[in-house]
Structure formats: structure tokens, C-alpha cells
Amino acid sequence: MALVLAVAGPAQAEKGFGGTDGQPATGADVNGDTVSVTAGGVVFDHSKNGSGKSTGTLTSSTNWSPPPCWYAPKYTPEQLQKYLEPIWNAESTGYQWDAEQREKYNAKDPEKGFNKDKTGKGYWWGSYVDESYPPGWDSCEADYFWVDLGDPPPPGIENAITPEILAELAYAEIRVPGTEVTLAPANATKVNLPTWSWLDAAEFKPVSVTASVPVLQLDATATATPVSLQIEPGTADAVTYPASGVCEINNGRIGEPYAKGKADRTPPCGVKYLRSSGDGTFPLQATITWEINWTGTGGAGGDLPDGTFGATQNVVVQEIQAINR
């Protein structure tokens, strides 16, 4: 279990003195590797995540965002000693500071220093920062603190790792498929001709990411489920089906594929352009709304803000040519 805390990697930053030393390796593999490690002792399972070249991250439908920093197990007693003593011995931080630090961690006691007498019974916790350095990344300012296994962190420690925080971190790792809709007619549609649109049902199904802290036996899974497709034609001279432009998911499918014999029907999901695109195209915007819920250790669970992911595709709209005899 200590291995999770010991692996080094520079990409995820640690708040406070010492930079990124002691960080687990970073980098989310969104193409389906079963387990990859990022930071803070957190392990992500991406095996049920969206995959493929067109996948993307969700944009929250509110101003919510995942924690910019958090606290989690970081060092065993021996690991913390190996990390701090070279800093003190370098004498670059000043004698007074070094002396206070040695006193704080009882460094002169070979048996109890750094809580060695509690080895296997707890961990030194530290802060970790989202590698994109969002606003608030520098708000986790507490120095290393000890937590016995099974005990909660000290009072007043905000963003200490919990199932809910794990769920929020997992949310940030979710990748969903691209949103290019299938259109009929496919290559070019006609003015005043209803254009059917739909999405591949095989691709648009729930995806999930599980985040866990193995040394705490703590985990949470965030699941994204597609619920609707918003169509924006790219011009005011168009009508959508339905009129709201929002196509709800129905029996695991968004929209309905066009088939022979449906020409006289109104598409359940689609658009009708009222004028030609001329020599250009109209930028049709298709955006999927994904509903997010989570479950975690001890029966914890709940909802997180919906997320959206969209893409633009160019649509050619031609005038219907009539021949006068």
C-alpha cells in the first residue's frame, strides 16, 4: 500500500515547501487502461470511461468545478524522514527553521521520530494541487499532519479526502464521445425539407470513472448518463424538431434513424432550413447533456451538476430546383 505514496512524478504539484517530490505518477489514460495513478494517493479506474479520438471533457452546467486542491495520505514515517532531512541538511532554509522542524517531527529520536512507532498505523497527510492550477489552487496551506488509520483528519482541514471529493475528482476524469450527429439527407439537405438527425446508440451510453485511495480503502464512482441532445441550426432561418431543439433520450437512443417510407413523417429529432446556405454552410451545433451521479464507500452517494459536451458540423442547404416545361 505504501507504494502508491512513494512513486515519483513531476506533473502534479504539491502545495507548500518542497515542490513535487514524492508525488505519484500523473496522466489519465482515457483509452481504457484499467488503472492509472495521478496524485494524492488517488487511483483512477478508466476502464468504463469514454474512448476514441473524439472524446472530450464535460463542461459543468453551473459554475461548479472540482476541488482545486485536496489533502490525502502522502508519506509513511520513513518516507517523510527521507524527504525532509536532506532539505534540513542543505542548510538553505535557515538554522532556526530547520531546528523548529526537527523539533516538530521529533527527528532526533531514532525510534519515535516522524512517528516511526506508528508505522503501519497511519500516514502523514499533505496537500495536492490540480495540475492546471485553477483559482484556489493555493488555498490548501496546512503543513504535513498525521492521521491514524480509521480516524478522521483534524478539525478545520478543508478538502481532506472523502468519498464525495473522490467523486468530484472522478468527474473531472470523465471523457464522453464526440457529438457529431448523423443527418438524413447526409451530404446536403434542401430548403423546407425536414432533415432527420440521430446519434449512434452504441456510443451514447453511460460512462464512469472510479477514484479510490487504496491505503484508506476509500472509493467513489462518478457516472455520466446522456439525457438529451440540443440542436442549434446555425441560422435563425430554421425550425427544429421538437420546437425546443432539445431531443430527449428514448429507450437508450437519441433521435431516430431515417429509413425508407418515413419521408412524409415529421422527424422526432431534426431541423428544417428555410433558406439556402448559398456557397457556404450553416454551422449546426449539437450538444449532449449528461446527468452525473455518484456512489461511494459506506453507501455514500448523490448528484453532481450536469455536464455538457458539444461539437459543430457544417451543413450544406440547397434550393430545390424546379424545371418549367
Short mmCIF file of C-alpha atoms in Angstrom, two decimals:
data_model
loop_
_atom_site.label_atom_id
_atom_site.label_comp_id
_atom_site.label_asym_id
_atom_site.label_seq_id
_atom_site.Cartn_x
_atom_site.Cartn_y
_atom_site.Cartn_z
CA MET A 1 0.00 0.00 0.00
CA ALA A 2 2.89 2.35 0.70
CA LEU A 3 3.94 2.08 -2.96
CA VAL A 4 1.06 4.31 -4.01
CA LEU A 5 2.54 7.10 -1.94
CA ALA A 6 6.13 6.54 -2.94
CA VAL A 7 6.09 6.66 -6.73
CA ALA A 8 7.53 9.93 -8.00
CA GLY A 9 6.27 12.10 -10.83
CA PRO A 10 6.61 15.79 -11.58
CA ALA A 11 3.37 16.72 -13.30
CA GLN A 12 1.07 17.07 -10.30
CA ALA A 13 2.11 19.85 -7.97
CA GLU A 14 2.30 19.80 -4.21
CA LYS A 15 1.35 22.90 -2.26
CA GLY A 16 3.98 24.13 0.12
CA PHE A 17 7.74 23.80 0.53
CA GLY A 18 9.43 21.02 -1.36
CA GLY A 19 7.77 21.19 -4.79
CA THR A 20 6.61 17.90 -6.25
CA ASP A 21 8.90 15.40 -4.52
CA GLY A 22 7.15 12.20 -3.51
CA GLN A 23 4.23 12.57 -5.90
CA PRO A 24 2.70 9.55 -7.57
CA ALA A 25 2.88 9.46 -11.35
CA THR A 26 0.36 11.51 -13.28
CA GLY A 27 -1.55 11.31 -16.52
CA ALA A 28 -5.04 9.99 -17.18
CA ASP A 29 -5.20 7.32 -19.85
CA VAL A 30 -8.60 7.90 -21.42
CA ASN A 31 -8.26 4.99 -23.84
CA GLY A 32 -9.24 2.33 -21.37
CA ASP A 33 -6.26 1.14 -19.35
CA THR A 34 -7.78 -0.38 -16.25
CA VAL A 35 -5.87 1.65 -13.69
CA SER A 36 -3.70 4.72 -13.84
CA VAL A 37 -2.36 6.77 -10.97
CA THR A 38 -2.44 10.52 -10.66
CA ALA A 39 -1.77 12.32 -7.39
CA GLY A 40 -2.62 12.37 -3.73
CA GLY A 41 -2.63 8.61 -3.38
CA VAL A 42 -5.69 8.63 -5.65
CA VAL A 43 -6.02 5.80 -8.17
CA PHE A 44 -8.35 6.23 -11.15
CA ASP A 45 -10.02 3.34 -12.96
CA HIS A 46 -10.82 4.50 -16.50
CA SER A 47 -11.92 1.11 -17.86
CA LYS A 48 -15.55 2.26 -18.20
CA ASN A 49 -14.73 5.72 -19.49
CA GLY A 50 -15.48 7.03 -22.96
CA SER A 51 -12.79 6.21 -25.50
CA GLY A 52 -11.74 7.18 -29.00
CA LYS A 53 -10.19 10.21 -30.70
CA SER A 54 -13.30 12.38 -30.48
CA THR A 55 -13.81 12.10 -26.72
CA GLY A 56 -13.80 15.23 -24.62
CA THR A 57 -14.26 16.60 -21.13
CA LEU A 58 -17.58 17.79 -19.76
CA THR A 59 -18.43 21.42 -19.07
CA SER A 60 -20.48 21.85 -15.92
CA SER A 61 -23.91 23.37 -16.46
CA THR A 62 -23.28 25.55 -13.38
CA ASN A 63 -20.24 27.40 -12.06
CA TRP A 64 -19.26 24.28 -10.10
CA SER A 65 -15.74 22.91 -10.51
CA PRO A 66 -13.76 20.06 -8.90
CA PRO A 67 -11.58 20.85 -5.85
CA PRO A 68 -8.50 22.85 -6.89
CA CYS A 69 -6.52 21.19 -4.09
CA TRP A 70 -7.05 18.50 -1.50
CA TYR A 71 -5.37 16.63 1.35
CA ALA A 72 -4.63 12.92 1.29
CA PRO A 73 -2.11 10.40 2.66
CA LYS A 74 1.33 11.25 1.39
CA TYR A 75 4.18 9.68 3.37
CA THR A 76 4.95 6.84 5.71
CA PRO A 77 7.17 7.91 8.65
CA GLU A 78 10.29 6.66 6.90
CA GLN A 79 9.37 8.35 3.61
CA LEU A 80 8.82 11.71 5.29
CA GLN A 81 12.17 11.45 7.04
CA LYS A 82 13.93 10.68 3.74
CA TYR A 83 12.21 13.66 2.17
CA LEU A 84 12.79 16.27 4.89
CA GLU A 85 16.26 15.52 6.23
CA PRO A 86 18.12 16.39 3.01
CA ILE A 87 16.31 19.74 3.00
CA TRP A 88 17.44 20.47 6.56
CA ASN A 89 20.99 19.24 5.92
CA ALA A 90 21.32 21.58 2.93
CA GLU A 91 21.04 24.49 5.41
CA SER A 92 19.30 26.57 2.75
CA THR A 93 16.19 27.26 4.83
CA GLY A 94 17.92 28.77 7.86
CA TYR A 95 19.07 27.28 11.14
CA GLN A 96 16.06 28.46 13.13
CA TRP A 97 13.52 27.00 10.72
CA ASP A 98 15.42 23.72 10.44
CA ALA A 99 15.63 23.41 14.23
CA GLU A 100 11.91 24.04 14.63
CA GLN A 101 11.14 21.44 12.01
CA ARG A 102 13.37 18.84 13.66
CA GLU A 103 11.63 19.53 16.93
CA LYS A 104 8.17 19.30 15.35
CA TYR A 105 8.85 15.84 13.91
CA ASN A 106 10.93 14.65 16.91
CA ALA A 107 13.66 13.96 14.39
CA LYS A 108 16.39 13.20 16.97
CA ASP A 109 14.56 10.15 18.33
CA PRO A 110 15.58 7.18 16.14
CA GLU A 111 12.66 5.05 17.32
CA LYS A 112 9.77 7.52 17.61
CA GLY A 113 10.88 10.33 15.33
CA PHE A 114 8.46 11.04 12.48
CA ASN A 115 6.00 8.71 14.28
CA LYS A 116 8.07 5.63 13.41
CA ASP A 117 6.49 3.85 16.35
CA LYS A 118 3.17 4.17 14.46
CA THR A 119 4.42 2.72 11.19
CA GLY A 120 1.58 0.81 9.53
CA LYS A 121 -0.98 2.50 11.76
CA GLY A 122 -1.33 5.78 9.87
CA TYR A 123 0.18 8.24 7.39
CA TRP A 124 1.47 11.75 7.13
CA TRP A 125 -1.04 13.67 5.04
CA GLY A 126 -0.16 16.52 2.70
CA SER A 127 -1.78 18.80 0.16
CA TYR A 128 -2.06 18.26 -3.58
CA VAL A 129 -2.94 20.66 -6.35
CA ASP A 130 -4.84 20.26 -9.60
CA GLU A 131 -2.09 20.37 -12.24
CA SER A 132 -3.98 23.02 -14.24
CA TYR A 133 -3.64 25.43 -11.29
CA PRO A 134 -7.26 26.66 -11.26
CA PRO A 135 -8.37 29.51 -8.95
CA GLY A 136 -7.91 28.45 -5.34
CA TRP A 137 -5.06 26.05 -6.07
CA ASP A 138 -3.01 27.70 -3.31
CA SER A 139 -5.71 27.51 -0.63
CA CYS A 140 -4.54 24.22 0.93
CA GLU A 141 -1.85 25.65 3.20
CA ALA A 142 -1.71 23.20 6.12
CA ASP A 143 1.67 21.57 6.76
CA TYR A 144 2.01 17.79 6.94
CA PHE A 145 -0.19 16.28 9.63
CA TRP A 146 -0.52 12.76 11.00
CA VAL A 147 -3.75 10.76 10.81
CA ASP A 148 -4.17 7.32 12.35
CA LEU A 149 -5.91 4.76 10.14
CA GLY A 150 -9.62 4.83 10.86
CA ASP A 151 -9.53 8.34 12.33
CA PRO A 152 -10.80 11.49 10.61
CA PRO A 153 -8.38 14.31 9.77
CA PRO A 154 -8.03 17.09 12.36
CA PRO A 155 -10.94 19.56 12.59
CA GLY A 156 -10.66 22.55 10.31
CA ILE A 157 -8.90 20.73 7.48
CA GLU A 158 -10.95 21.66 4.43
CA ASN A 159 -10.87 19.37 1.38
CA ALA A 160 -9.48 16.39 3.28
CA ILE A 161 -10.20 13.44 1.01
CA THR A 162 -13.68 11.91 1.35
CA PRO A 163 -15.86 9.79 -0.95
CA GLU A 164 -17.55 12.96 -2.19
CA ILE A 165 -14.25 14.65 -3.04
CA LEU A 166 -13.14 11.46 -4.77
CA ALA A 167 -16.37 11.60 -6.80
CA GLU A 168 -15.63 15.20 -7.77
CA LEU A 169 -12.10 14.27 -8.84
CA ALA A 170 -13.52 11.34 -10.82
CA TYR A 171 -15.96 13.74 -12.52
CA ALA A 172 -13.00 15.71 -13.86
CA GLU A 173 -11.59 12.49 -15.37
CA ILE A 174 -14.77 11.58 -17.28
CA ARG A 175 -14.47 11.57 -21.07
CA VAL A 176 -17.54 11.39 -23.29
CA PRO A 177 -17.90 10.58 -27.01
CA GLY A 178 -18.00 13.26 -29.67
CA THR A 179 -21.37 14.63 -30.67
CA GLU A 180 -21.41 14.59 -34.46
CA VAL A 181 -24.96 13.66 -35.35
CA THR A 182 -25.97 11.57 -38.33
CA LEU A 183 -28.13 13.53 -40.77
CA ALA A 184 -30.52 12.40 -43.49
CA PRO A 185 -30.16 13.62 -46.17
CA ALA A 186 -26.48 13.10 -45.50
CA ASN A 187 -24.36 15.20 -47.87
CA ALA A 188 -26.69 18.13 -48.46
CA THR A 189 -30.24 18.90 -47.40
CA LYS A 190 -32.85 21.01 -49.17
CA VAL A 191 -34.74 24.14 -48.25
CA ASN A 192 -38.04 23.30 -46.48
CA LEU A 193 -37.13 19.62 -46.35
CA PRO A 194 -37.14 18.12 -42.81
CA THR A 195 -33.70 16.76 -42.00
CA TRP A 196 -33.62 13.79 -39.63
CA SER A 197 -30.86 13.65 -37.04
CA TRP A 198 -29.81 10.96 -34.56
CA LEU A 199 -26.88 9.61 -32.62
CA ASP A 200 -25.33 6.17 -32.61
CA ALA A 201 -27.00 4.37 -29.71
CA ALA A 202 -23.96 2.11 -29.27
CA GLU A 203 -21.76 5.11 -28.43
CA PHE A 204 -24.15 7.12 -26.30
CA LYS A 205 -24.44 5.10 -23.17
CA PRO A 206 -23.38 5.79 -19.57
CA VAL A 207 -19.67 6.14 -18.85
CA SER A 208 -17.98 6.19 -15.46
CA VAL A 209 -14.70 6.70 -13.64
CA THR A 210 -13.83 5.31 -10.21
CA ALA A 211 -11.43 7.14 -7.91
CA SER A 212 -10.00 5.46 -4.83
CA VAL A 213 -7.40 5.83 -2.10
CA PRO A 214 -6.25 2.24 -1.54
CA VAL A 215 -4.45 2.95 1.73
CA LEU A 216 -7.73 4.23 3.21
CA GLN A 217 -9.98 1.70 1.46
CA LEU A 218 -11.97 4.68 0.21
CA ASP A 219 -13.56 4.95 -3.22
CA ALA A 220 -16.23 6.68 -5.28
CA THR A 221 -17.60 6.24 -8.79
CA ALA A 222 -18.93 9.13 -10.86
CA THR A 223 -21.26 8.10 -13.68
CA ALA A 224 -22.34 10.26 -16.62
CA THR A 225 -25.59 9.31 -18.36
CA PRO A 226 -26.70 11.01 -21.61
CA VAL A 227 -30.17 12.52 -21.24
CA SER A 228 -30.73 14.90 -24.15
CA LEU A 229 -29.40 16.44 -27.37
CA GLN A 230 -29.66 20.19 -28.02
CA ILE A 231 -29.68 21.16 -31.70
CA GLU A 232 -28.88 24.70 -32.80
CA PRO A 233 -29.19 25.02 -36.62
CA GLY A 234 -26.63 27.80 -37.03
CA THR A 235 -29.14 30.24 -38.50
CA ALA A 236 -32.35 31.89 -37.38
CA ASP A 237 -33.96 30.84 -40.67
CA ALA A 238 -34.72 27.32 -39.49
CA VAL A 239 -37.11 25.34 -37.34
CA THR A 240 -36.19 22.44 -35.11
CA TYR A 241 -37.94 19.21 -34.19
CA PRO A 242 -39.10 19.37 -31.50
CA ALA A 243 -39.60 23.13 -31.43
CA SER A 244 -37.38 23.49 -28.36
CA GLY A 245 -34.46 21.93 -30.20
CA VAL A 246 -34.00 19.52 -27.29
CA CYS A 247 -34.25 15.84 -28.25
CA GLU A 248 -34.76 13.68 -25.17
CA ILE A 249 -33.21 10.23 -24.95
CA ASN A 250 -35.76 7.50 -25.59
CA ASN A 251 -35.13 3.79 -24.99
CA GLY A 252 -31.40 4.41 -24.93
CA ARG A 253 -31.46 6.28 -28.24
CA ILE A 254 -31.34 9.95 -29.15
CA GLY A 255 -33.32 10.68 -32.28
CA GLU A 256 -34.47 8.11 -34.79
CA PRO A 257 -32.61 6.88 -37.89
CA TYR A 258 -34.25 7.75 -41.17
CA ALA A 259 -35.48 4.84 -43.24
CA LYS A 260 -37.35 4.36 -46.47
CA GLY A 261 -41.04 5.11 -46.05
CA LYS A 262 -40.55 7.89 -43.49
CA ALA A 263 -40.42 10.77 -46.00
CA ASP A 264 -43.89 12.03 -45.06
CA ARG A 265 -43.28 11.85 -41.32
CA THR A 266 -42.05 14.59 -39.03
CA PRO A 267 -38.69 13.60 -37.55
CA PRO A 268 -38.70 13.22 -33.76
CA CYS A 269 -35.32 14.97 -33.78
CA GLY A 270 -34.12 17.19 -36.58
CA VAL A 271 -34.17 20.53 -38.34
CA LYS A 272 -35.75 22.21 -41.35
CA TYR A 273 -33.86 25.04 -43.02
CA LEU A 274 -35.92 27.83 -44.55
CA ARG A 275 -33.24 29.23 -46.84
CA SER A 276 -30.20 28.08 -48.72
CA SER A 277 -26.69 28.25 -47.31
CA GLY A 278 -25.60 29.64 -50.68
CA ASP A 279 -21.97 28.95 -51.44
CA GLY A 280 -21.26 28.23 -47.79
CA THR A 281 -22.62 26.13 -44.97
CA PHE A 282 -24.57 26.53 -41.74
CA PRO A 283 -22.71 25.60 -38.51
CA LEU A 284 -25.06 23.15 -36.82
CA GLN A 285 -24.22 22.84 -33.12
CA ALA A 286 -25.07 19.54 -31.39
CA THR A 287 -24.66 19.45 -27.62
CA ILE A 288 -25.30 16.48 -25.35
CA THR A 289 -26.35 16.97 -21.73
CA TRP A 290 -25.01 14.31 -19.37
CA GLU A 291 -26.53 13.70 -15.95
CA ILE A 292 -23.94 12.97 -13.25
CA ASN A 293 -24.44 10.87 -10.13
CA TRP A 294 -22.02 9.15 -7.79
CA THR A 295 -21.78 6.34 -5.26
CA GLY A 296 -19.04 5.73 -2.74
CA THR A 297 -17.73 3.90 0.30
CA GLY A 298 -20.20 3.35 3.11
CA GLY A 299 -23.28 3.86 0.96
CA ALA A 300 -22.45 7.50 0.24
CA GLY A 301 -23.76 8.99 -2.96
CA GLY A 302 -25.67 11.76 -4.62
CA ASP A 303 -25.79 14.01 -7.67
CA LEU A 304 -23.27 16.37 -9.18
CA PRO A 305 -24.07 19.17 -11.65
CA ASP A 306 -24.99 18.10 -15.18
CA GLY A 307 -22.26 18.36 -17.78
CA THR A 308 -22.40 19.20 -21.47
CA PHE A 309 -20.23 18.37 -24.46
CA GLY A 310 -20.86 19.61 -27.99
CA ALA A 311 -19.44 19.98 -31.44
CA THR A 312 -20.14 21.94 -34.61
CA GLN A 313 -20.65 20.40 -38.03
CA ASN A 314 -21.16 22.19 -41.33
CA VAL A 315 -24.44 21.64 -43.16
CA VAL A 316 -24.99 22.37 -46.85
CA VAL A 317 -28.53 23.55 -47.64
CA GLN A 318 -29.55 23.77 -51.28
CA GLU A 319 -32.52 25.25 -53.07
CA ILE A 320 -34.89 22.72 -54.61
CA GLN A 321 -34.54 23.08 -58.36
CA ALA A 322 -37.75 23.09 -60.38
CA ILE A 323 -37.92 22.56 -64.15
CA ASN A 324 -40.58 24.50 -66.14
CA ARG A 325 -41.78 22.89 -69.35
#
